[in-house]
Structure formats: C-alpha cells, structure tokens
Short mmCIF file of C-alpha atoms in Angstrom, two decimals:
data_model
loop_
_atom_site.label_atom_id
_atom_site.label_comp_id
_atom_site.label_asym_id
_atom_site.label_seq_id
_atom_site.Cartn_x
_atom_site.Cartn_y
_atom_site.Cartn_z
CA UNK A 66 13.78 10.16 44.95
CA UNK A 67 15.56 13.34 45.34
CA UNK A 68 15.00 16.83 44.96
CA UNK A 69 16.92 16.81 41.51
CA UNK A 70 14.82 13.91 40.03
CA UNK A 71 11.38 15.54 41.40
CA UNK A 72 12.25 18.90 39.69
CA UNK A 73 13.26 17.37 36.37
CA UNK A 74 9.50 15.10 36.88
CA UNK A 75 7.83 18.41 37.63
CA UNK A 76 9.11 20.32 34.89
CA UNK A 77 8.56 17.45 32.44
CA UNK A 78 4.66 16.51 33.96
CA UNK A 79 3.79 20.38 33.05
CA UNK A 80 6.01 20.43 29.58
CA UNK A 81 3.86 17.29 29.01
CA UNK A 82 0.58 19.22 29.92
CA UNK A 83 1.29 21.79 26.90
CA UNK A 84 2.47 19.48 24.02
CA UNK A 85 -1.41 17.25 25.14
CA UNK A 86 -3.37 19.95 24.08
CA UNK A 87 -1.05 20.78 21.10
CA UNK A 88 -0.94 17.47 18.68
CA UNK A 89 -3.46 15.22 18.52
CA UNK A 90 -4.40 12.42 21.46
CA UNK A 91 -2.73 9.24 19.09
CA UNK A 92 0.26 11.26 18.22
CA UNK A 93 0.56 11.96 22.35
CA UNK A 94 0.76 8.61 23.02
CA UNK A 95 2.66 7.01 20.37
CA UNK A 96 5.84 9.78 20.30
CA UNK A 97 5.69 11.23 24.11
CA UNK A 98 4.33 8.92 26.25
CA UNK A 99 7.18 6.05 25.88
CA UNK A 100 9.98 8.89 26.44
CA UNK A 101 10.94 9.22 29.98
CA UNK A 102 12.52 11.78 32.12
CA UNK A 103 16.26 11.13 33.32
CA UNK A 104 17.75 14.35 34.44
CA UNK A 105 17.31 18.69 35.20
CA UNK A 106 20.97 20.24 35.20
CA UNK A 107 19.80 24.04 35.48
CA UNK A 108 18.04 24.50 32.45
CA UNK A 109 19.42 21.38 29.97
CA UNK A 110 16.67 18.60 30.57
CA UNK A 111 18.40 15.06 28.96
CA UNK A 112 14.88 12.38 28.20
CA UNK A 113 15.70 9.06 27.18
CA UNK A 114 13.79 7.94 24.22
CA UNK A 115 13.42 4.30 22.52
CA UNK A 116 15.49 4.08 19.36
CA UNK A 117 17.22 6.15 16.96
CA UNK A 118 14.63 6.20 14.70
CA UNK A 119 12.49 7.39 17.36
CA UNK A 120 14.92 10.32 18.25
CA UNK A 121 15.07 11.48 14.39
CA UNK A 122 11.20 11.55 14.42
CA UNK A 123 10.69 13.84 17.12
CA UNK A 124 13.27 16.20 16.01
CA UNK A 125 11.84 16.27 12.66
CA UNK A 126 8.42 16.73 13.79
CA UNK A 127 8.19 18.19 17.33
CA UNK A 128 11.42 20.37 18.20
CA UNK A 129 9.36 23.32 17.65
CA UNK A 130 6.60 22.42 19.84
CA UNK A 131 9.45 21.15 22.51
CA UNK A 132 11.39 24.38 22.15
CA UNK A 133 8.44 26.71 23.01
CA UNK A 134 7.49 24.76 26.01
CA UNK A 135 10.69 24.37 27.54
CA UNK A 136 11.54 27.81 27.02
CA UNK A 137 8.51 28.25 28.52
CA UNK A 138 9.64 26.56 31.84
CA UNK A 139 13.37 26.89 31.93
CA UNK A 140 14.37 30.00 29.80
CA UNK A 141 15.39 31.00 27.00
CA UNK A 142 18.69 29.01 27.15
CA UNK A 143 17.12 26.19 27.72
CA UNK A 144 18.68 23.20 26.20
CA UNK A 145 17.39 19.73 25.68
CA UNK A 146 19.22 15.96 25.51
CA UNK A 147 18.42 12.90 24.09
CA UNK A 148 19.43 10.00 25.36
CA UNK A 149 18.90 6.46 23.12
CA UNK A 150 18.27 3.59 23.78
CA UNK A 151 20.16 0.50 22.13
CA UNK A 152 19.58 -2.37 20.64
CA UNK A 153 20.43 -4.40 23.52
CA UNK A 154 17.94 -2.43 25.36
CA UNK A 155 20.38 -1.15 28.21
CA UNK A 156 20.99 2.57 28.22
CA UNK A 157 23.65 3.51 25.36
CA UNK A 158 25.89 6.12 25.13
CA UNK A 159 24.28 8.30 22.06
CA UNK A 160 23.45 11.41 24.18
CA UNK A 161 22.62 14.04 21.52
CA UNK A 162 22.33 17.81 22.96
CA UNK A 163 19.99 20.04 21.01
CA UNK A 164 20.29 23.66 21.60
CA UNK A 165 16.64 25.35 21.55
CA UNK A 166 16.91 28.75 19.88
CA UNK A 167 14.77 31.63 20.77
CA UNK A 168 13.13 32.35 17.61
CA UNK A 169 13.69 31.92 14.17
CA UNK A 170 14.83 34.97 11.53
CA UNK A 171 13.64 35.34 8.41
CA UNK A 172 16.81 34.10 6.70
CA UNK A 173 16.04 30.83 9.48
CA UNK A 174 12.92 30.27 7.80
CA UNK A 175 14.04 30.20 4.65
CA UNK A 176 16.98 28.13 5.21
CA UNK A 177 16.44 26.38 8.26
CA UNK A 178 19.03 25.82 10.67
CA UNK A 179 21.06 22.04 11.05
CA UNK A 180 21.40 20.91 14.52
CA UNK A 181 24.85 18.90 14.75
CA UNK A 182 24.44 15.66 17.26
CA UNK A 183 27.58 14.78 19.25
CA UNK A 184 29.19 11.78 17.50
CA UNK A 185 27.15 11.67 14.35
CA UNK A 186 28.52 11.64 10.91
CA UNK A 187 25.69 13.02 9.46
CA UNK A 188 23.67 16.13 10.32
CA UNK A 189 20.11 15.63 11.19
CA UNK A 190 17.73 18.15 9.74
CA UNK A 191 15.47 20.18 11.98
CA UNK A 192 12.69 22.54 10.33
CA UNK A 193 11.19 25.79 11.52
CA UNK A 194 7.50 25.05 12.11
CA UNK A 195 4.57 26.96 13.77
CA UNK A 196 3.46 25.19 17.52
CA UNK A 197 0.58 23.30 17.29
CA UNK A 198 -1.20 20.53 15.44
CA UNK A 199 1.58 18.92 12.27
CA UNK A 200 0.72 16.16 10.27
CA UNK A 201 3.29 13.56 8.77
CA UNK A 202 4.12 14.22 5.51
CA UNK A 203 4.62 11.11 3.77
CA UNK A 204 3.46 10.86 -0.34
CA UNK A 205 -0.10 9.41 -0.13
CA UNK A 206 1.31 6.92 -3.31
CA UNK A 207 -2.13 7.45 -5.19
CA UNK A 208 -2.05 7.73 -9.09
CA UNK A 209 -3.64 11.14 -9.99
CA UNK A 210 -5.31 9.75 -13.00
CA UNK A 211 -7.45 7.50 -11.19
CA UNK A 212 -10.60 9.81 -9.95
CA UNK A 213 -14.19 9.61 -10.19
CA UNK A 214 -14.17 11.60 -13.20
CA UNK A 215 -12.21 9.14 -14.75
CA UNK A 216 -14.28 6.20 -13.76
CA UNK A 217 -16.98 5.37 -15.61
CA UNK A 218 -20.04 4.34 -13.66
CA UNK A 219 -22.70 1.41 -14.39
CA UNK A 220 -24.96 -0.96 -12.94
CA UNK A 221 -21.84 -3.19 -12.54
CA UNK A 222 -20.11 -0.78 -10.25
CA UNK A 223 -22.81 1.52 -9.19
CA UNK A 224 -22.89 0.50 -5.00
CA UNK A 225 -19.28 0.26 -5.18
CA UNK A 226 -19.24 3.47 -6.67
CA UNK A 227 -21.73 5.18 -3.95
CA UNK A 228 -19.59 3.75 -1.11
CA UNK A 229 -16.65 5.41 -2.25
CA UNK A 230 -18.01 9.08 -2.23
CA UNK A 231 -19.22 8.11 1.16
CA UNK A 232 -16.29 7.67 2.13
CA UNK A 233 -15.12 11.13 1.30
CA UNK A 234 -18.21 12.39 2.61
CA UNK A 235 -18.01 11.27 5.54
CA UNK A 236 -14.44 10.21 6.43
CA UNK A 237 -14.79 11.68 10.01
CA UNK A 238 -17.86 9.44 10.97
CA UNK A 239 -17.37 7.12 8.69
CA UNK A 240 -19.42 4.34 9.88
CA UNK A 241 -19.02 1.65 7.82
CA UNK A 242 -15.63 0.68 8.61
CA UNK A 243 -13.46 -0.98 6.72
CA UNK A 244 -14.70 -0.83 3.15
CA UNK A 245 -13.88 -3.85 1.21
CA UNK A 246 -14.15 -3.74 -2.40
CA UNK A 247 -13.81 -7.40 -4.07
CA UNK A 248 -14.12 -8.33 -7.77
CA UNK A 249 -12.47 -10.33 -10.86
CA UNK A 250 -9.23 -9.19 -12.45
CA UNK A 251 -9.71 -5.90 -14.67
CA UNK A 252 -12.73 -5.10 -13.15
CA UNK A 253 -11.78 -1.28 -11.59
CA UNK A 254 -10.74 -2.00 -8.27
CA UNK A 255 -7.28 -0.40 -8.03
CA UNK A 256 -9.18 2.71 -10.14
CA UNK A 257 -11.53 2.96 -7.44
CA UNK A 258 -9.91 2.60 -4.33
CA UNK A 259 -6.97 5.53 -5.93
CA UNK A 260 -10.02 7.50 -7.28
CA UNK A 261 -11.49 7.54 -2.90
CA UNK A 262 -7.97 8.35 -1.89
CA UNK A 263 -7.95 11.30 -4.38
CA UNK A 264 -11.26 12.53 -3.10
CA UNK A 265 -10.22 12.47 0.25
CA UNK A 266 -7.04 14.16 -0.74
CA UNK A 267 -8.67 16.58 -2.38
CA UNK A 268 -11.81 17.43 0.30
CA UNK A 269 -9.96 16.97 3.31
CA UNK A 270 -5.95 17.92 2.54
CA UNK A 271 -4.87 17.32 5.94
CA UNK A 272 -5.91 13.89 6.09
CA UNK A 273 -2.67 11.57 6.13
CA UNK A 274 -3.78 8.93 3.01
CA UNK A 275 -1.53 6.43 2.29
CA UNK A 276 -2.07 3.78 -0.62
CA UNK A 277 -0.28 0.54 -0.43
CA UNK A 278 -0.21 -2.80 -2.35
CA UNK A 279 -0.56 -5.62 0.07
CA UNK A 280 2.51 -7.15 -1.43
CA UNK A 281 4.72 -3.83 -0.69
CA UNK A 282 3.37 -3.92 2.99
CA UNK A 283 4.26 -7.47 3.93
CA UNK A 284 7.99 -6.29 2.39
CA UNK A 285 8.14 -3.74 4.72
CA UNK A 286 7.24 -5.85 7.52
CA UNK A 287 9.83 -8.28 6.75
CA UNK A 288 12.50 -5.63 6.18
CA UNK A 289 11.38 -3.81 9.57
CA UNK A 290 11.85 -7.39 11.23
CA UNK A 291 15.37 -7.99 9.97
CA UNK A 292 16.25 -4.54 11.15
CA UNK A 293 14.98 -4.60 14.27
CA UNK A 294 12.50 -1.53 13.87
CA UNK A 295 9.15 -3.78 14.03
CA UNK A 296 8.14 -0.67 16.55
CA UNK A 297 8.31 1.99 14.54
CA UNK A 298 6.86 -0.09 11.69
CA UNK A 299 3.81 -0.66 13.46
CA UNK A 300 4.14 3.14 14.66
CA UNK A 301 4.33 4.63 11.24
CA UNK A 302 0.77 2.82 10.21
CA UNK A 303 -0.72 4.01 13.43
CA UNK A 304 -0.60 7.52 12.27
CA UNK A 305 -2.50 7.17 8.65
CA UNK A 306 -5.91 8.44 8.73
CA UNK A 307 -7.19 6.50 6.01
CA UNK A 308 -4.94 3.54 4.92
CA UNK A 309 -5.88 1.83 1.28
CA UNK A 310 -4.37 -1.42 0.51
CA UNK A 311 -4.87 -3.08 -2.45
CA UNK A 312 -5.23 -6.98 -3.15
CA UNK A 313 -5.40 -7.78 1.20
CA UNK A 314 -5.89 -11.30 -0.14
CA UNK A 315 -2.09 -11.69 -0.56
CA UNK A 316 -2.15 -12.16 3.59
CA UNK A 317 -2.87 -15.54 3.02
CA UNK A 318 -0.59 -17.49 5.13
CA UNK A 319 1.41 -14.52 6.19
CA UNK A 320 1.29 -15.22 9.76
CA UNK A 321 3.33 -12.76 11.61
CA UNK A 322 2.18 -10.18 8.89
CA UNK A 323 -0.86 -10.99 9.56
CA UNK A 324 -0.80 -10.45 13.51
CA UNK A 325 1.08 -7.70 13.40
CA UNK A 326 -1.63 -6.58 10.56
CA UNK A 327 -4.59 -7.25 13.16
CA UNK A 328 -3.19 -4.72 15.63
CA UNK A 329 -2.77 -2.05 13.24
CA UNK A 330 -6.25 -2.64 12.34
CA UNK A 331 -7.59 -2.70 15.57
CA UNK A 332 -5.66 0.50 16.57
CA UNK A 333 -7.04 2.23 13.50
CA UNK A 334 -10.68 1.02 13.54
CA UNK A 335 -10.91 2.22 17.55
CA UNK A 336 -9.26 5.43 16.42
CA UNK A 337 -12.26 6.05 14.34
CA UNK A 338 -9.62 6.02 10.85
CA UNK A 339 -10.90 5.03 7.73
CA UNK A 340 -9.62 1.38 6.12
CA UNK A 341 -10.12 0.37 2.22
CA UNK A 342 -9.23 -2.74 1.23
CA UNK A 343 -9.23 -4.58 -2.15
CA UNK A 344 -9.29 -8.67 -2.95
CA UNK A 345 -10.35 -10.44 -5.85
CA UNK A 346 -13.06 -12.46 -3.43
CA UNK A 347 -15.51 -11.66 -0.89
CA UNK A 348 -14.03 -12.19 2.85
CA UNK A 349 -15.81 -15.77 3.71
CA UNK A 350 -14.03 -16.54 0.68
CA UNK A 351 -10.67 -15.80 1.69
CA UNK A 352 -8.23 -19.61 1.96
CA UNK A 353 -5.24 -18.67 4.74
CA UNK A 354 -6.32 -15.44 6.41
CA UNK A 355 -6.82 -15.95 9.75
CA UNK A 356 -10.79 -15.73 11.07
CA UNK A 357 -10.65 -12.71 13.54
CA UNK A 358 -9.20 -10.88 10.28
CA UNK A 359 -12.08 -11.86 8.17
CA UNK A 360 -14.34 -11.24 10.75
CA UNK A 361 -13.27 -7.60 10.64
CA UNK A 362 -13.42 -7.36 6.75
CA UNK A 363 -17.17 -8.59 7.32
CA UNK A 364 -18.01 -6.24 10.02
CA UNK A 365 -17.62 -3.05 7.36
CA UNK A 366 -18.87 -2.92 3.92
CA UNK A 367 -18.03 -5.34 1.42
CA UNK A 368 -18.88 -4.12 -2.08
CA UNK A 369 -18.68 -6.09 -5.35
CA UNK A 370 -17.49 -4.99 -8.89
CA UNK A 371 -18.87 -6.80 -11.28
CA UNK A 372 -18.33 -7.64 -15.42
CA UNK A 373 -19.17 -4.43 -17.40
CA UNK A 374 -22.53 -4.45 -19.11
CA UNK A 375 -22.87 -3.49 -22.69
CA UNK A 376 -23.87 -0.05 -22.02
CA UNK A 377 -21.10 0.43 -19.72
CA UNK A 378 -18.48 -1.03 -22.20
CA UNK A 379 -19.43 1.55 -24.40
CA UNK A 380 -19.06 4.47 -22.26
CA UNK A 381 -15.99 3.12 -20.90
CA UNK A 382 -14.29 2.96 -24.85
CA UNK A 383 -16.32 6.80 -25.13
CA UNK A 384 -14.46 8.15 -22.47
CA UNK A 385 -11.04 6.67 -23.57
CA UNK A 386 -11.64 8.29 -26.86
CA UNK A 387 -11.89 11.16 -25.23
CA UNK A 388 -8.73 11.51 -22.93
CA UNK A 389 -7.05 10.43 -26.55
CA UNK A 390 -8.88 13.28 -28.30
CA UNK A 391 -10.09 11.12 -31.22
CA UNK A 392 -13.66 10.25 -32.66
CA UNK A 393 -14.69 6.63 -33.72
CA UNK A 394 -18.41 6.27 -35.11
CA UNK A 395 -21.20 4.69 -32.74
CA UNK A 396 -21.31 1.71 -35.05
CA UNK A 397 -17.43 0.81 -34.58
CA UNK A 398 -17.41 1.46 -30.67
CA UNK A 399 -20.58 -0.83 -29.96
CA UNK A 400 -18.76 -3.49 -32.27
CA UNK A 401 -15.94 -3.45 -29.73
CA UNK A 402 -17.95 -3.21 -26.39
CA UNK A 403 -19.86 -6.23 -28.17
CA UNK A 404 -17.06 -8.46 -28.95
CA UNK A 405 -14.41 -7.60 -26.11
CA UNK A 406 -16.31 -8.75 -22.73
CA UNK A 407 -14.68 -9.40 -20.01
CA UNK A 408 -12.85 -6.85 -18.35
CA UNK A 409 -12.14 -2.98 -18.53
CA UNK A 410 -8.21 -3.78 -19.45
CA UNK A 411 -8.88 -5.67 -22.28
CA UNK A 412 -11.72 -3.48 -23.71
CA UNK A 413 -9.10 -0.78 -23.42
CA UNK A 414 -6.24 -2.54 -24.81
CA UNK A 415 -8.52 -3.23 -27.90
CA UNK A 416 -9.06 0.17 -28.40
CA UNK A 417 -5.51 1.15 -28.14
CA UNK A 418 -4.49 -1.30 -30.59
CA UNK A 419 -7.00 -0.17 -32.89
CA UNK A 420 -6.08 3.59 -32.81
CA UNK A 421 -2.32 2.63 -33.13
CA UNK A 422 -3.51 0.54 -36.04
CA UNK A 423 -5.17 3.35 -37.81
CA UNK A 424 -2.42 6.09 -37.02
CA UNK A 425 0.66 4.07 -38.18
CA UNK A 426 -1.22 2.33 -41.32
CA UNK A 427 -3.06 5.63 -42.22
CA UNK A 428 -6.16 3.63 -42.24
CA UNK A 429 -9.51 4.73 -41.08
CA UNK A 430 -11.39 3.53 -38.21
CA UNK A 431 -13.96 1.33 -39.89
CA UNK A 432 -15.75 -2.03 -39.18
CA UNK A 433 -13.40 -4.00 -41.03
CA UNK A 434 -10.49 -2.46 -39.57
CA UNK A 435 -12.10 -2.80 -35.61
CA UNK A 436 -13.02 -6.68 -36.62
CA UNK A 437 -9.23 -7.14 -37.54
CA UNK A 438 -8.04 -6.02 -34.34
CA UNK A 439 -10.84 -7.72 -32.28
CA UNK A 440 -10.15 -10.48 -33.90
CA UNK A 441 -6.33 -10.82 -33.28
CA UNK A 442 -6.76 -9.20 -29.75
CA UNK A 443 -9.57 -12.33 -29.11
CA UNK A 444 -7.26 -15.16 -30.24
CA UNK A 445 -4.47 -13.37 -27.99
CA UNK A 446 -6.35 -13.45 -25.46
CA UNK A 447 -7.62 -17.31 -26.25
CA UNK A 448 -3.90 -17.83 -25.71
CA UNK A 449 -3.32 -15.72 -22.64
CA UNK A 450 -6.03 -17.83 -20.87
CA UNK A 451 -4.58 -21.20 -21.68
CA UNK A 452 -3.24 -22.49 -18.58
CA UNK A 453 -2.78 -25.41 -20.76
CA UNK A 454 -0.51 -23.73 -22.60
CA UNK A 455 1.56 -22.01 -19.59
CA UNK A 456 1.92 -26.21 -17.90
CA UNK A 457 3.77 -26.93 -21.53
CA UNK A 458 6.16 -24.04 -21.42
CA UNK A 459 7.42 -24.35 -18.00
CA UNK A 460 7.46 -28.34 -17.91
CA UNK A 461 9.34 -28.04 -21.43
CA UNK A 462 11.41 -25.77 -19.69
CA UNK A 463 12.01 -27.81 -16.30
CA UNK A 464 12.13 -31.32 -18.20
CA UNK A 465 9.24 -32.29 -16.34
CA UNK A 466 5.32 -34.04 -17.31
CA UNK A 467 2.88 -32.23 -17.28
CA UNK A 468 1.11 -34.30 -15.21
CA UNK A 469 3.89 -34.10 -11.98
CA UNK A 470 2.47 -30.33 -11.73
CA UNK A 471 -1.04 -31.62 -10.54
CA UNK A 472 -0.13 -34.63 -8.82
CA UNK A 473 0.65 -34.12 -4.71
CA UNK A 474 4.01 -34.59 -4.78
CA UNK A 475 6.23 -32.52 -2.50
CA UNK A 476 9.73 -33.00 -4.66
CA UNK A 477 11.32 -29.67 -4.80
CA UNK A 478 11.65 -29.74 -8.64
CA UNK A 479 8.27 -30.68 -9.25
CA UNK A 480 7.21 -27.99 -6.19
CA UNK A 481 8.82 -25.20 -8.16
CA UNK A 482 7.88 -25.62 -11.70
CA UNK A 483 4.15 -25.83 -10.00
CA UNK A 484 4.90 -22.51 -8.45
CA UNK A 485 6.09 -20.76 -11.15
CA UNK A 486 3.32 -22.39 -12.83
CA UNK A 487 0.63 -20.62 -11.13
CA UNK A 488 2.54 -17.64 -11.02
CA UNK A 489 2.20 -17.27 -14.57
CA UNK A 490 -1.26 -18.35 -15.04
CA UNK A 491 -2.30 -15.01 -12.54
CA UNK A 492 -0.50 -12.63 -14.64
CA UNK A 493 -1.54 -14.24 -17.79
CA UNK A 494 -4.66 -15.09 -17.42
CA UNK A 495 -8.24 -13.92 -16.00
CA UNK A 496 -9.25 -16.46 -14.00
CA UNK A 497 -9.67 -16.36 -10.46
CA UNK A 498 -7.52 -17.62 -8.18
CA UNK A 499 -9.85 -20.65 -7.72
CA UNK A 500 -10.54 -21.43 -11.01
CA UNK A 501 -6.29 -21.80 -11.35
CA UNK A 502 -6.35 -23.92 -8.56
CA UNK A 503 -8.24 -26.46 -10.10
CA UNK A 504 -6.05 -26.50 -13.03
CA UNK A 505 -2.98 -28.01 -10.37
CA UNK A 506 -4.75 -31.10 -9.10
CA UNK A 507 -7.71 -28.95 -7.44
CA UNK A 508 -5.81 -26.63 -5.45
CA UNK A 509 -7.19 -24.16 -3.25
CA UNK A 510 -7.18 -20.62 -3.20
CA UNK A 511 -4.59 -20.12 -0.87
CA UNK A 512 -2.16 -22.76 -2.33
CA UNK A 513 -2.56 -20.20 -5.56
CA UNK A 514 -1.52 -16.99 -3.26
CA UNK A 515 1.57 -18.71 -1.62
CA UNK A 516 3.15 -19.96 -5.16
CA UNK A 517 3.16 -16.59 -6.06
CA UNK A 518 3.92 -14.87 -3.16
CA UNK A 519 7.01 -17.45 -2.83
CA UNK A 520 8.04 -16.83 -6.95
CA UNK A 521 8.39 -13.48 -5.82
CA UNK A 522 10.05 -13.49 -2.66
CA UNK A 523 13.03 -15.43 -4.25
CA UNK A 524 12.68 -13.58 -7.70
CA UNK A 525 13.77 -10.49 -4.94
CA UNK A 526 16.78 -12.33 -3.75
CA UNK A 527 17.58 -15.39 -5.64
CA UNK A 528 19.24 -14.41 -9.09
CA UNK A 529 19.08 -18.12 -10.72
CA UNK A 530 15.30 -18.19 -10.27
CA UNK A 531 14.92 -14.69 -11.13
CA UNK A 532 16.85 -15.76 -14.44
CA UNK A 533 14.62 -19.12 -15.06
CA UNK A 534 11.47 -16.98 -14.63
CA UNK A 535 12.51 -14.42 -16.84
CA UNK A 536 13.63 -16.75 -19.39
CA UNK A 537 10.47 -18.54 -19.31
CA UNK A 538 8.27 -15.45 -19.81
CA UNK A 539 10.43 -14.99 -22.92
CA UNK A 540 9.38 -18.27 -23.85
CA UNK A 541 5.86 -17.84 -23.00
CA UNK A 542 5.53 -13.85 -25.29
CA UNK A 543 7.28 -15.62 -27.95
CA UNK A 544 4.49 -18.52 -27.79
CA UNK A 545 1.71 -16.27 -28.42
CA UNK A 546 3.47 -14.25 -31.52
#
C-alpha cells in the first residue's frame, strides 16, 4: 500500500470516528460502512459508494455531517467525490465532485444551495442541516382520523385496545414484540393499528412510523426486483422504527417476499423496533406463510378483535352521531345496534343511510323510518353475502357451470372465472377466508389469498382482465338494485 492510499485510510478511519458518534449505530452501518475509501489528492477525498440511489441518499441526508468532518481534517476547501458503482458491479465512470462550503448564510438557509454533479441532467438537491442525529423523513401514511379517541372501546376489543397504548407507552422497551392484531372483516383492525401509529406519532415525534398495506409492500418488492434496487429496498425498511402493516396474511405464497420479509424482520426485532401486524386469523392459522415467519408472529402478542356486543354497538352509532353533529333518540339507536350485528362497517353504513334518508326526505328519525332502512340495508346485505349469487354472475359471464368453479380442474378458463370468483366473494362478502374456501370445492385458506392476489396482479397490468372484472362488478351492483 502506499503512502497516498494510507493517508486517504487515515483520514477516512478518523472522519469515520466522528460521523459514529453522530447518527445512530443502524444508520452507521447501513449508509457508511459499505462505502469505501479510493483516493486523498490534497484535500479532495473521492469514496466509492454502491449505487446511485445510494449516492442521492447520503447527499440528501449526510452532506452536512460529511462537510463538518472533513473540513475538520482537510480544510476548509476541502472537497469530496463520489464514485458509483454500476450495475454490472465493476467501477463506473459517474464520479460526482461535491464542493463542501464553509458555512451556510442566512439567505443559504432559506434557499438552500443545488450542488451540480458532473454529467447529470438533473440537479440533485442538498439541504442545510445542523450536525448530528437526522431522521428520514418519509410520510408515516397513517389516516389522522383513526385515534383512540375515535375508537370506541368494549369487551370485544378491550385487550386489543390495552396493547395498543402499550405500545406507545413503551415503544423503547417494548417487549412484546411484534404485536399481531387478528379478527373478522369490519371488526376495527385497520382503526386500531392507524389509531397506535398516531399515538406514537404524537408521543414520540421523532420516531420514523411507517404504515403499509401488505399488498402495497409486496408491490414494492417486485418493482425494487425488476429495477435492480432489492438493496436499498431492504435498506429503506431497515430504518423504520415502528413498521405497521396491515392484512400480513396476503404473504401467503409470496416466497421471495416472504424471505426477503424475514430479514427485515429479523433486523428490526434485534434492533429493538417495534412491528404491528394485522390478519384476519390468528398465526397457526395462517395457509402459505412459511413456519419460521409464523413462529415470529407467535413469539409477540397476538390479540383478537372480536364481534361488537350490544352495548358496544350502541356507543359505536353514539359516537358517529356525534362526529355528524346530529341527535337520534335512545329508542331508535338501540333498534339499530339490535338489528345490524355483525361488524362496525355495516352498523355504520346503516346509520349513514338513515341520516341521508331523513335529510333528503325531510323525514324524522323515528322507528318506522330506522326499520325501513334496516330493513333494506339487511336484505342488501343478504345479497352481498351470497356467494351463490357471485358463482351465477361470473359463470353467466364466462359461459361456464357453476359447478366447473368447485371441481379440481386446472383448465385456464375454468382457473380464472374461479379466481375472480373468490375475488369477489372477499370484497363482497363477510366471510372469512375459510368459510369462502369451502364454497370452491373446499378450498383452503391460502388457495383464497392467491386468487386474489393473482386478480390483482393482472388487473395492474393486463387491460382485458381489468375490463372483464370491471364489467362483472357492474353486473354484480346492478344484481343487488
């Protein structure tokens, strides 16, 4: 080695010593440790780093940090160059220079300054920030209106409830790691794993929370494959301190999401960072997820939301009257919590219909008036359960019996109209994925998951499915008119 390549080691060992004690131990490792030294030409030090992406990340979080230190060492003309590595993975030829300024001016700070990299088209932004610890800043995705305030608590919920605000009370040391939240559709879990996210949010702001449907997050890992940027993928989930994703059950046969899945997982739990997850069944009854993952699910807390009781029906149609400022008498609101059972969507949908009802007929909110609604909104929902009635539609619509969509045939015709099928029968419908299952021959609950999950991976690509599905949930609304 010569003297060149020990000074430019040297100077980067100590620059490295500074930016340790500055960002936290994860962020070290994950942005710092994979860049490596190539070269100290008086006071420009070039670094090769992995990607691109990997460049644009540290100059839009750590060129501040990098600039101090540096200066620190070589000057205050000290200048700094990236070089990138390609696809290919052989040294390129995008070396970007980055001049470090001294300081920034007040007019900096308000507009901060554009640093031009040689043979880019486009600038790449570079922001003034104080030295020192700097989260991500990435939108958490969580609805606002989904708090504890806003969720109504009963015996049906009450544990899951509890383990929620522990959650926020202790998301440091939290030690029941991951919580899993499982129930029937309607039931409150997507309210109550956005209403933990929005505690957290709000107790502990520089937490990085991120909320994600499951679906969304296998996307990403299938775009992130096809572009080559699995890496920084993997990377980006690293850095969330308390990850919430909703429905994990859509995993099912997912394989390479799934692996890819159980390192982020690992990496998280070790990291002491909090995990929420949501499924419509407890873990041991999970059909295509692989054992070491459900062995992780089990190893946390796994609470269940159950059917609303009477008592908390009623609250639950009190406190919607209330966000819609109106008053309905105790006699008309335990009418509806008695007749509309079986989930918190439908018990609000009722009341909806019922205040739209009264406002655009000028009618008042009476028994008869609440028994006309329930009773429509019942024999609605009679027809939204039919899977019966979803088989007819789509083998009317394919030109194929009934019967083909439960037999175990494998033709592609028959295949896809059972798909769609079952697709239909989720959205429409509240039973579990089991109980559809059984309607198709006895399927299982992971059959269920991969029909939809494949109606929607073509409905994303494939415009003459995308048409045939959309035509047939036409078909389907029109049915129940």
């Amino acid at each position: 080695m010569t003297k060149a390549q020990v000074a430019c080691m040297d100077v980067w060992r100590k620059c490295l010593e500074i930016i340790r004690d500055n960002i936290p131990p994860q962020s070290y490792k994950t942005w710092f440790e994979p860049i490596v030294p190539l070269k100290l030409d008086h006071n420009v030090l070039t670094i090769q780093v992995p990607s691109q992406f990997f460049y644009e990340w540290i100059e839009e979080n750590y060129v501040n940090l990098l600039r101090n230190t540096l200066r620190h060492f070589l000057g205050s003309e000290a200048k700094l160059e990236y070089s990138i590595i390609i696809e290919n993975g052989k040294d390129g030829n995008n070396n970007y220079a980055v001049n470090l300024p001294t300081a920034p001016s007040e007019k900096d700070k308000k507009n901060p300054p554009v640093n031009y990299p040689l043979n880019a088209d486009k600038p790449i932004p570079s922001h003034w920030v104080m030295p020192g610890l700097k989260k991500i800043n990435i939108d958490p995705c969580l609805n606002p209106l989904y708090t504890f305030d806003t969720f109504v608590e009963g015996d049906c919920n009450r544990l899951a409830r509890n383990a929620g605000l522990d959650v926020a009370d202790r998301v440091d040391n939290y030690s029941f790691n991951p919580l899993y939240i499982y129930g029937g559709f309607g039931q409150g879990k997507t309210h109550l794993a956005n209403a933990i996210g929005n505690e957290v949010k709000k107790r502990h702001p520089n937490k990085v929370i991120l909320y994600i449907q499951c679906e969304k997050f296998i996307n990403q890992f299938t775009d992130s494959i096809k572009s080559g940027s699995s890496t920084e993928f993997v990377n980006f989930y690293q850095l969330i301190d308390v990850l919430i994703i909703d429905d994990i059950h859509f995993l099912a046969n997912k394989n390479k999401t799934m692996e890819t899945f159980f390192h982020v997982f690992n990496h998280l739990h070790q990291s002491k960072k909090v995990m929420i997850f949501t499924a419509d069944v407890h873990p041991s009854e999970l059909k295509g997820v692989e054992d070491r993952l459900i062995n992780r699910f089990k190893s946390g807390l796994q609470v269940e939301l159950q059917e609303p009781d009477l008592q908390t029906r009623v609250n639950i149609l009190k406190r919607k009257m209330y966000s819609e400022g109106i008053r309905i008498s105790e006699s008309v609101t335990e009418y509806i919590a008695e007749h509309i059972t079986t989930n918190v969507r439908e018990l609000e949908g009722a009341m909806i219909s019922l205040i739209a009802q009264s406002s655009l007929n000028r009618k008042e909110i009476d028994i008869d008036l609440a028994a006309s609604i329930v009773k429509t909104f019942v024999k609605n929902a009679n027809r939204e359960i039919s899977i019966d009635y979803i088989q007819k539609v789509v083998s009317e619509y394919f030109e194929i019996p009934v019967e083909k969509l439960k037999e175990k045939t494998r033709k592609r015709e028959v295949v896809q109209a059972r798909q769609i099928s079952m697709f239909f029968a989720k959205r429409y419908t509240n039973l579990s994925l089991k109980a559809i299952g059984q309607h198709f021959g006895g399927r299982d609950h992971s059959t269920v998951i991969h029909a939809i999950t494949t109606v929607q991976d073509l409905m994303s690509y494939d415009r003459q499915i995308k048409n045939q599905v959309e035509e047939i949930q036409r078909k389907i609304q029109a049915g129940k008119n």
